[in-house]
Each structure stands twice: as structure tokens, then as C-alpha cells.
PDB file of C-alpha atoms and ligand atoms in Angstrom:
ATOM      1  CA  MET A 281       4.600 -18.023   1.183  1.00  0.00           C
ATOM      2  CA  ARG A 282       2.767 -17.515   4.532  1.00  0.00           C
ATOM      3  CA  VAL A 283       5.229 -17.298   7.382  1.00  0.00           C
ATOM      4  CA  GLY A 284       3.529 -15.969  10.530  1.00  0.00           C
ATOM      5  CA  GLU A 285       0.975 -13.636  12.047  1.00  0.00           C
ATOM      6  CA  GLY A 286       0.604  -9.879  12.585  1.00  0.00           C
ATOM      7  CA  LEU A 287       3.124  -7.067  12.792  1.00  0.00           C
ATOM      8  CA  GLY A 288       5.082  -8.955  15.467  1.00  0.00           C
ATOM      9  CA  GLY A 289       5.547 -11.775  12.946  1.00  0.00           C
ATOM     10  CA  LEU A 290       6.522  -9.286  10.246  1.00  0.00           C
ATOM     11  CA  ALA A 291       9.122  -7.749  12.593  1.00  0.00           C
ATOM     12  CA  ARG A 292      10.768 -11.182  12.999  1.00  0.00           C
ATOM     13  CA  LEU A 293      11.203 -11.737   9.242  1.00  0.00           C
ATOM     14  CA  ARG A 294      14.744 -11.728   7.908  1.00  0.00           C
ATOM     15  CA  LEU A 295      14.840 -10.207   4.429  1.00  0.00           C
ATOM     16  CA  SER A 296      17.618  -9.960   1.838  1.00  0.00           C
ATOM     17  CA  ARG A 297      17.782  -7.282  -0.847  1.00  0.00           C
ATOM     18  CA  GLY A 298      15.005  -7.771  -3.394  1.00  0.00           C
ATOM     19  CA  GLU A 299      12.777  -9.617  -0.911  1.00  0.00           C
ATOM     20  CA  LEU A 300       9.611  -8.250   0.668  1.00  0.00           C
ATOM     21  CA  GLY A 301       7.318  -9.206   3.535  1.00  0.00           C
ATOM     22  CA  PHE A 302       3.811  -7.900   4.118  1.00  0.00           C
ATOM     23  CA  VAL A 303       0.694  -8.010   6.260  1.00  0.00           C
ATOM     24  CA  TYR A 304      -2.645  -6.944   4.782  1.00  0.00           C
ATOM     25  CA  PHE A 305      -5.445  -5.541   6.969  1.00  0.00           C
ATOM     26  CA  GLU A 306      -8.528  -4.393   5.009  1.00  0.00           C
ATOM     27  CA  PHE A 307      -9.350  -1.804   2.287  1.00  0.00           C
ATOM     28  CA  SER A 308      -5.853  -0.535   1.251  1.00  0.00           C
ATOM     29  CA  ALA A 309      -4.240  -0.873   4.699  1.00  0.00           C
ATOM     30  CA  LEU A 310      -0.952  -2.651   4.293  1.00  0.00           C
ATOM     31  CA  ALA A 311       2.323  -3.082   6.192  1.00  0.00           C
ATOM     32  CA  VAL A 312       5.407  -3.830   4.065  1.00  0.00           C
ATOM     33  CA  SER A 313       8.939  -4.692   5.140  1.00  0.00           C
ATOM     34  CA  THR A 314      11.853  -4.627   2.722  1.00  0.00           C
ATOM     35  CA  ALA A 315      15.508  -5.335   3.478  1.00  0.00           C
ATOM     36  CA  GLU A 316      15.882  -1.641   4.413  1.00  0.00           C
ATOM     37  CA  HIS A 317      12.541  -0.093   5.385  1.00  0.00           C
ATOM     38  CA  ARG A 318       9.213  -0.617   7.100  1.00  0.00           C
ATOM     39  CA  LEU A 319       6.291   1.035   5.295  1.00  0.00           C
ATOM     40  CA  LEU A 320       2.733   1.421   6.526  1.00  0.00           C
ATOM     41  CA  PHE A 321       0.090   2.381   3.946  1.00  0.00           C
ATOM     42  CA  ASP A 322      -3.414   3.763   4.583  1.00  0.00           C
ATOM     43  CA  PRO A 323      -3.823   2.354   8.120  1.00  0.00           C
ATOM     44  CA  ALA A 324      -7.199   4.125   8.746  1.00  0.00           C
ATOM     45  CA  GLU A 325      -8.502   2.769  12.086  1.00  0.00           C
ATOM     46  CA  LEU A 326      -7.387  -0.751  11.260  1.00  0.00           C
ATOM     47  CA  VAL A 327      -3.908  -0.709  12.809  1.00  0.00           C
ATOM     48  CA  ARG A 328      -3.489  -0.378  16.579  1.00  0.00           C
ATOM     49  CA  ARG A 329      -0.790   1.625  18.376  1.00  0.00           C
ATOM     50  CA  GLU A 330       0.392  -1.484  20.301  1.00  0.00           C
ATOM     51  CA  GLU A 331       0.963  -3.351  17.023  1.00  0.00           C
ATOM     52  CA  VAL A 332       3.107  -0.518  15.690  1.00  0.00           C
ATOM     53  CA  SER A 333       5.307  -0.541  18.786  1.00  0.00           C
ATOM     54  CA  ALA A 334       6.373  -4.093  17.764  1.00  0.00           C
ATOM     55  CA  TRP A 335       7.128  -2.999  14.201  1.00  0.00           C
ATOM     56  CA  LYS A 336       7.986   0.684  13.943  1.00  0.00           C
ATOM     57  CA  PRO A 337       7.433   2.013  10.406  1.00  0.00           C
ATOM     58  CA  HIS A 338       9.981   4.440   8.916  1.00  0.00           C
ATOM     59  CA  LEU A 339       7.224   5.719   6.648  1.00  0.00           C
ATOM     60  CA  LEU A 340       3.467   6.154   6.980  1.00  0.00           C
ATOM     61  CA  LEU A 341       2.031   6.670   3.497  1.00  0.00           C
ATOM     62  CA  ILE A 342      -1.488   8.016   2.972  1.00  0.00           C
ATOM     63  CA  THR A 343      -3.066   7.968  -0.496  1.00  0.00           C
ATOM     64  CA  HIS A 344      -6.124  10.122   0.318  1.00  0.00           C
ATOM     65  CA  GLU A 345      -8.313  11.445   3.089  1.00  0.00           C
ATOM     66  CA  HIS A 346     -11.304   9.042   3.004  1.00  0.00           C
ATOM     67  CA  PHE A 347     -12.195   7.271   6.261  1.00  0.00           C
ATOM     68  CA  ASP A 348     -11.196   3.811   5.004  1.00  0.00           C
ATOM     69  CA  HIS A 349      -7.644   5.132   4.350  1.00  0.00           C
ATOM     70  CA  LEU A 350      -7.045   7.844   6.957  1.00  0.00           C
ATOM     71  CA  GLU A 351      -8.313   8.376  10.489  1.00  0.00           C
ATOM     72  CA  ALA A 352      -6.439  11.488  11.635  1.00  0.00           C
ATOM     73  CA  SER A 353      -6.303  10.895  15.407  1.00  0.00           C
ATOM     74  CA  ARG A 354      -5.190   7.277  14.946  1.00  0.00           C
ATOM     75  CA  LEU A 355      -2.523   8.377  12.481  1.00  0.00           C
ATOM     76  CA  VAL A 356      -1.200  10.935  14.980  1.00  0.00           C
ATOM     77  CA  GLU A 357      -0.869   8.100  17.559  1.00  0.00           C
ATOM     78  CA  LEU A 358       0.826   5.776  15.080  1.00  0.00           C
ATOM     79  CA  GLN A 359       3.301   8.470  14.051  1.00  0.00           C
ATOM     80  CA  ARG A 360       4.131   9.322  17.693  1.00  0.00           C
ATOM     81  CA  THR A 361       4.684   5.676  18.573  1.00  0.00           C
ATOM     82  CA  SER A 362       6.838   4.922  15.541  1.00  0.00           C
ATOM     83  CA  GLY A 363       8.627   8.257  15.011  1.00  0.00           C
ATOM     84  CA  GLY A 364       8.126   7.638  11.275  1.00  0.00           C
ATOM     85  CA  THR A 365       7.657  10.221   8.526  1.00  0.00           C
ATOM     86  CA  VAL A 366       4.158  10.727   7.098  1.00  0.00           C
ATOM     87  CA  VAL A 367       4.024  11.186   3.318  1.00  0.00           C
ATOM     88  CA  CYS A 368       0.566  12.035   1.999  1.00  0.00           C
ATOM     89  CA  ASN A 369      -1.594  13.617  -0.725  1.00  0.00           C
ATOM     90  CA  PRO A 370      -2.747  17.275  -0.428  1.00  0.00           C
ATOM     91  CA  GLY A 371      -6.213  16.358   0.950  1.00  0.00           C
ATOM     92  CA  SER A 372      -4.693  14.392   3.852  1.00  0.00           C
ATOM     93  CA  TYR A 373      -2.038  17.074   4.339  1.00  0.00           C
ATOM     94  CA  SER A 374      -4.701  19.710   5.114  1.00  0.00           C
ATOM     95  CA  MET A 375      -6.207  17.388   7.750  1.00  0.00           C
ATOM     96  CA  LEU A 376      -2.867  16.531   9.391  1.00  0.00           C
ATOM     97  CA  LYS A 377      -1.003  19.854   9.219  1.00  0.00           C
ATOM     98  CA  GLY A 378      -0.028  21.052  12.690  1.00  0.00           C
ATOM     99  CA  LYS A 379      -0.938  17.682  14.261  1.00  0.00           C
ATOM    100  CA  VAL A 380       1.879  15.441  13.017  1.00  0.00           C
ATOM    101  CA  GLY A 381       5.579  16.069  13.622  1.00  0.00           C
ATOM    102  CA  LYS A 382       7.137  14.700  10.461  1.00  0.00           C
ATOM    103  CA  LEU A 383       4.774  15.463   7.609  1.00  0.00           C
ATOM    104  CA  VAL A 384       5.570  15.637   3.891  1.00  0.00           C
ATOM    105  CA  GLN A 385       3.056  16.581   1.214  1.00  0.00           C
ATOM    106  CA  LEU A 386       3.433  14.796  -2.099  1.00  0.00           C
ATOM    107  CA  LYS A 387       1.684  15.674  -5.351  1.00  0.00           C
ATOM    108  CA  ALA A 388       1.106  13.666  -8.505  1.00  0.00           C
ATOM    109  CA  GLY A 389       4.374  13.406 -10.441  1.00  0.00           C
ATOM    110  CA  GLY A 390       6.407  14.427  -7.386  1.00  0.00           C
ATOM    111  CA  SER A 391       9.042  12.361  -5.680  1.00  0.00           C
ATOM    112  CA  VAL A 392      10.679  12.472  -2.254  1.00  0.00           C
ATOM    113  CA  GLU A 393      13.497  10.547  -0.579  1.00  0.00           C
ATOM    114  CA  VAL A 394      13.141   9.616   3.106  1.00  0.00           C
ATOM    115  CA  GLU A 395      15.857   7.658   4.911  1.00  0.00           C
ATOM    116  CA  GLY A 396      17.049   6.227   1.595  1.00  0.00           C
ATOM    117  CA  ALA A 397      13.606   5.173   0.327  1.00  0.00           C
ATOM    118  CA  ARG A 398      12.339   6.944  -2.788  1.00  0.00           C
ATOM    119  CA  ILE A 399       8.593   7.574  -2.936  1.00  0.00           C
ATOM    120  CA  THR A 400       6.888   8.753  -6.123  1.00  0.00           C
ATOM    121  CA  GLY A 401       3.288   9.981  -6.254  1.00  0.00           C
ATOM    122  CA  ILE A 402       1.109   8.971  -9.205  1.00  0.00           C
ATOM    123  CA  GLY A 403      -2.211  10.772  -9.714  1.00  0.00           C
ATOM    124  CA  ALA A 404      -5.143   8.537  -8.759  1.00  0.00           C
ATOM    125  CA  GLU A 405      -8.642   8.570 -10.290  1.00  0.00           C
ATOM    126  CA  HIS A 406     -10.939   8.810  -7.272  1.00  0.00           C
ATOM    127  CA  PRO A 407     -13.297  11.482  -5.811  1.00  0.00           C
ATOM    128  CA  ALA A 408     -10.865  12.958  -3.235  1.00  0.00           C
ATOM    129  CA  LYS A 409      -8.559  16.005  -3.098  1.00  0.00           C
ATOM    130  CA  GLU A 410      -5.601  15.158  -5.380  1.00  0.00           C
ATOM    131  CA  PRO A 411      -5.475  11.482  -4.389  1.00  0.00           C
ATOM    132  CA  LEU A 412      -2.348   9.446  -5.052  1.00  0.00           C
ATOM    133  CA  MET A 413      -0.998   6.007  -5.788  1.00  0.00           C
ATOM    134  CA  PHE A 414       2.577   5.289  -4.712  1.00  0.00           C
ATOM    135  CA  LEU A 415       5.718   3.751  -6.155  1.00  0.00           C
ATOM    136  CA  VAL A 416       8.365   3.019  -3.524  1.00  0.00           C
ATOM    137  CA  GLU A 417      11.967   2.068  -4.280  1.00  0.00           C
ATOM    138  CA  SER A 418      13.481   0.359  -1.268  1.00  0.00           C
ATOM    139  CA  GLY A 419      15.761  -2.554  -0.442  1.00  0.00           C
ATOM    140  CA  GLY A 420      16.582  -3.421  -4.056  1.00  0.00           C
ATOM    141  CA  LEU A 421      13.020  -3.474  -5.425  1.00  0.00           C
ATOM    142  CA  THR A 422      10.173  -1.228  -6.510  1.00  0.00           C
ATOM    143  CA  LEU A 423       6.696  -1.785  -5.161  1.00  0.00           C
ATOM    144  CA  PHE A 424       3.398  -0.226  -6.181  1.00  0.00           C
ATOM    145  CA  HIS A 425       0.389   0.663  -4.002  1.00  0.00           C
ATOM    146  CA  GLY A 426      -2.739   1.472  -6.035  1.00  0.00           C
ATOM    147  CA  SER A 427      -4.959   2.956  -3.281  1.00  0.00           C
ATOM    148  CA  ASP A 428      -8.534   2.430  -4.569  1.00  0.00           C
ATOM    149  CA  SER A 429      -8.004   4.076  -7.948  1.00  0.00           C
ATOM    150  CA  SER A 430      -8.873   3.046 -11.467  1.00  0.00           C
ATOM    151  CA  PHE A 431      -6.128   2.785 -14.090  1.00  0.00           C
ATOM    152  CA  THR A 432      -4.631   6.156 -15.056  1.00  0.00           C
ATOM    153  CA  ALA A 433      -2.318   7.271 -17.871  1.00  0.00           C
ATOM    154  CA  GLY A 434       0.339   8.202 -15.298  1.00  0.00           C
ATOM    155  CA  LEU A 435       1.013   4.471 -14.837  1.00  0.00           C
ATOM    156  CA  GLU A 436       2.215   3.989 -18.408  1.00  0.00           C
ATOM    157  CA  LYS A 437       5.791   4.968 -17.580  1.00  0.00           C
ATOM    158  CA  CYS A 438       5.962   3.145 -14.220  1.00  0.00           C
ATOM    159  CA  ARG A 439       7.478  -0.261 -13.476  1.00  0.00           C
ATOM    160  CA  ALA A 440       7.264  -2.324 -10.280  1.00  0.00           C
ATOM    161  CA  GLU A 441       8.247  -5.857  -9.303  1.00  0.00           C
ATOM    162  CA  VAL A 442       5.472  -6.207  -6.733  1.00  0.00           C
ATOM    163  CA  ALA A 443       2.057  -4.563  -7.273  1.00  0.00           C
ATOM    164  CA  PHE A 444      -0.711  -4.180  -4.696  1.00  0.00           C
ATOM    165  CA  VAL A 445      -3.712  -3.495  -6.937  1.00  0.00           C
ATOM    166  CA  PRO A 446      -7.226  -2.346  -5.967  1.00  0.00           C
ATOM    167  CA  ALA A 447      -9.771  -4.711  -7.519  1.00  0.00           C
ATOM    168  CA  GLY A 448     -13.126  -3.229  -6.485  1.00  0.00           C
ATOM    169  CA  ALA A 449     -15.529  -2.811  -3.579  1.00  0.00           C
ATOM    170  CA  PRO A 450     -16.207  -0.481  -1.886  1.00  0.00           C
ATOM    171  CA  SER A 451     -14.560   1.917  -4.336  1.00  0.00           C
ATOM    172  CA  PRO A 452     -16.478   3.566  -7.196  1.00  0.00           C
ATOM    173  CA  THR A 453     -13.286   3.686  -9.265  1.00  0.00           C
ATOM    174  CA  ALA A 454     -11.460   0.374  -8.678  1.00  0.00           C
ATOM    175  CA  SER A 455     -12.324  -2.776 -10.624  1.00  0.00           C
ATOM    176  CA  VAL A 456     -10.930  -6.193 -11.537  1.00  0.00           C
ATOM    177  CA  GLU A 457     -10.273  -5.018 -15.106  1.00  0.00           C
ATOM    178  CA  ASP A 458      -8.397  -1.917 -13.891  1.00  0.00           C
ATOM    179  CA  ALA A 459      -6.328  -4.066 -11.510  1.00  0.00           C
ATOM    180  CA  LEU A 460      -5.392  -6.427 -14.359  1.00  0.00           C
ATOM    181  CA  ARG A 461      -4.413  -3.481 -16.558  1.00  0.00           C
ATOM    182  CA  MET A 462      -2.312  -1.962 -13.751  1.00  0.00           C
ATOM    183  CA  SER A 463      -0.483  -5.262 -13.197  1.00  0.00           C
ATOM    184  CA  ARG A 464       0.181  -5.727 -16.924  1.00  0.00           C
ATOM    185  CA  THR A 465       1.411  -2.148 -17.432  1.00  0.00           C
ATOM    186  CA  LEU A 466       3.708  -2.230 -14.394  1.00  0.00           C
ATOM    187  CA  GLY A 467       5.268  -5.497 -15.598  1.00  0.00           C
ATOM    188  CA  CYS A 468       5.109  -6.927 -12.095  1.00  0.00           C
ATOM    189  CA  ARG A 469       6.184 -10.462 -11.170  1.00  0.00           C
ATOM    190  CA  VAL A 470       3.822 -10.599  -8.174  1.00  0.00           C
ATOM    191  CA  ALA A 471       0.328  -9.049  -8.029  1.00  0.00           C
ATOM    192  CA  VAL A 472      -1.677  -8.782  -4.818  1.00  0.00           C
ATOM    193  CA  PRO A 473      -5.360  -7.786  -5.223  1.00  0.00           C
ATOM    194  CA  PHE A 474      -6.827  -5.742  -2.361  1.00  0.00           C
ATOM    195  CA  HIS A 475      -9.614  -3.211  -1.689  1.00  0.00           C
ATOM    196  CA  CYS A 476     -12.157  -5.708  -3.075  1.00  0.00           C
ATOM    197  CA  SER A 477     -14.637  -8.413  -2.130  1.00  0.00           C
ATOM    198  CA  PRO A 478     -13.466 -12.053  -1.844  1.00  0.00           C
ATOM    199  CA  ASP A 479     -15.311 -12.774  -5.125  1.00  0.00           C
ATOM    200  CA  GLU A 480     -13.460  -9.975  -6.906  1.00  0.00           C
ATOM    201  CA  ALA A 481     -10.118 -11.257  -5.585  1.00  0.00           C
ATOM    202  CA  GLU A 482     -10.960 -14.749  -6.951  1.00  0.00           C
ATOM    203  CA  GLU A 483     -12.014 -13.272 -10.290  1.00  0.00           C
ATOM    204  CA  PHE A 484      -8.746 -11.321 -10.474  1.00  0.00           C
ATOM    205  CA  GLY A 485      -6.823 -14.542  -9.781  1.00  0.00           C
ATOM    206  CA  ARG A 486      -8.693 -16.516 -12.489  1.00  0.00           C
ATOM    207  CA  LYS A 487      -8.290 -13.808 -15.121  1.00  0.00           C
ATOM    208  CA  ALA A 488      -4.639 -13.154 -14.255  1.00  0.00           C
ATOM    209  CA  GLU A 489      -3.865 -16.825 -14.831  1.00  0.00           C
ATOM    210  CA  ARG A 490      -5.105 -16.445 -18.434  1.00  0.00           C
ATOM    211  CA  GLU A 491      -4.127 -12.852 -19.174  1.00  0.00           C
ATOM    212  CA  LEU A 492      -0.909 -12.305 -17.234  1.00  0.00           C
ATOM    213  CA  PRO A 493       1.335 -15.306 -17.852  1.00  0.00           C
ATOM    214  CA  GLY A 494       4.303 -15.456 -15.510  1.00  0.00           C
ATOM    215  CA  VAL A 495       2.694 -13.206 -12.883  1.00  0.00           C
ATOM    216  CA  ARG A 496       2.200 -14.814  -9.486  1.00  0.00           C
ATOM    217  CA  VAL A 497      -1.013 -13.782  -7.739  1.00  0.00           C
ATOM    218  CA  VAL A 498      -1.173 -13.735  -3.944  1.00  0.00           C
ATOM    219  CA  ILE A 499      -4.698 -13.341  -2.515  1.00  0.00           C
ATOM    220  CA  PRO A 500      -3.948 -12.044   0.972  1.00  0.00           C
ATOM    221  CA  GLU A 501      -5.625 -13.307   4.096  1.00  0.00           C
ATOM    222  CA  PRO A 502      -5.830 -10.393   6.579  1.00  0.00           C
ATOM    223  CA  GLY A 503      -3.371 -10.530   9.463  1.00  0.00           C
ATOM    224  CA  LYS A 504      -1.059 -13.186   7.968  1.00  0.00           C
ATOM    225  CA  VAL A 505       2.594 -12.538   7.147  1.00  0.00           C
ATOM    226  CA  TYR A 506       3.625 -13.221   3.543  1.00  0.00           C
ATOM    227  CA  LYS A 507       7.175 -13.343   2.202  1.00  0.00           C
ATOM    228  CA  ILE A 508       7.859 -12.719  -1.489  1.00  0.00           C
TER     229      ILE A 508
HETATM  230 ZN1   ZN B 227     -11.193   3.190  -0.258  1.00  0.00          ZN
END
């Protein structure tokens, strides 16, 4: 359900346990609110400091150090404005060390708890330094963020109610088929394709209708607020 615009709109959402609101930007940049936390993923240069002052994230999560996921000076600004904790893969950690106040390095298979949210790192398949995907348990649900990875064996033991799945361009590792396999393996009830072209998002939607019965697909329009 679309219920508003931008991070200001997301800040006004009222959420009960098990509910989730989100705003999608581009690539894997995503803002998520649960009943208990505000989570900003891979903002790159796509999220402005002024927007974050209206919706202060508790957590800034970075999957890997590529430009479409991390822009170090912008991240420093976003962290200062929000006061949130940065949780990131080793490649991003080397770029941010000494620049960001609250910085936590996470490795594949590792898990950390920040302000009551549990974040688990899953090894991603992508040409970066130990890139990650994330599972986050918060506000009575588990959500998955797939960065721009292909499917990996580490996902076999993971479950998530809501899955943000990379479906293609401009990643050499993500694809519609990998996104379908991720959604099926995670047993999600809602799948949101991202990091892809509009055609790939449509293709994901068509195939999911046939191959993933019972899974609701939300194709996100950038900047809109969705409530699940
Ligand atoms: Zn990417």
C-alpha cells in the first residue's frame, strides 16, 4: 500500500509490531521503518542530510564499498546528523575507520545487536572486499536486504518475512532468477525487487506470480512510502 512521500512521510507512519514501512531510492538504497527501529541501507549519494534530519536512522547498514552503495563523505554526514550506528562489511570498514563515530564491522556469518535490533551478515557473491547481505530482526519481523549479490549457499538456513531482492542491472552478479531463488528460499510473504531495470522488475513480478504462489510482489516506485 502506498501511503505518502519521502523520509518525512515515512517518519509520520504509525507501525505496529510485525508491520514495516519503506522508501526506495535507487540501486540498493533503502530506508525501512519497523515498530522499533529506523534502518538506512546503502544510501550512497542518493540520500540527503536534510532528509535524514526528518527521519533519523538508528542504523546505517552498508553491504559493500562500491560507489552505488557507499559514498564515504556523504555517509559521515548522514551518521553525524542521525547519531546512528554504522554496521558494514570489511571493505567499507577500511574506508570509514577513523571517520565515523559509531562504526561496527560485520563479517559473513557474524551477528551483532544494536539498540535491540539483531543484524546478521550473510556472505554475498560480488567483486568487492567481503561483501555482505543482511538479515535484520526488528519490531517483531525479520527482513532481508540482498545488496546486489547472486544467490549464495549461506541463504539456505535463513528465513525472512519481507525480502528486498536484487534482480539485475547494473550488477554483474544479480539476476531475476537469483532474486526468485532468494525469495523462495527465504520463505518470504512479501518480495520487493530492486537493483534492476524496470523491465527486470516486471519480469520478476510475472515469474513470481507463477513460481512463488502466496508471495506478494511490490515493485517500488522511488521516493514513495509503502506500508506492509
Ligand atoms: Zn550495486
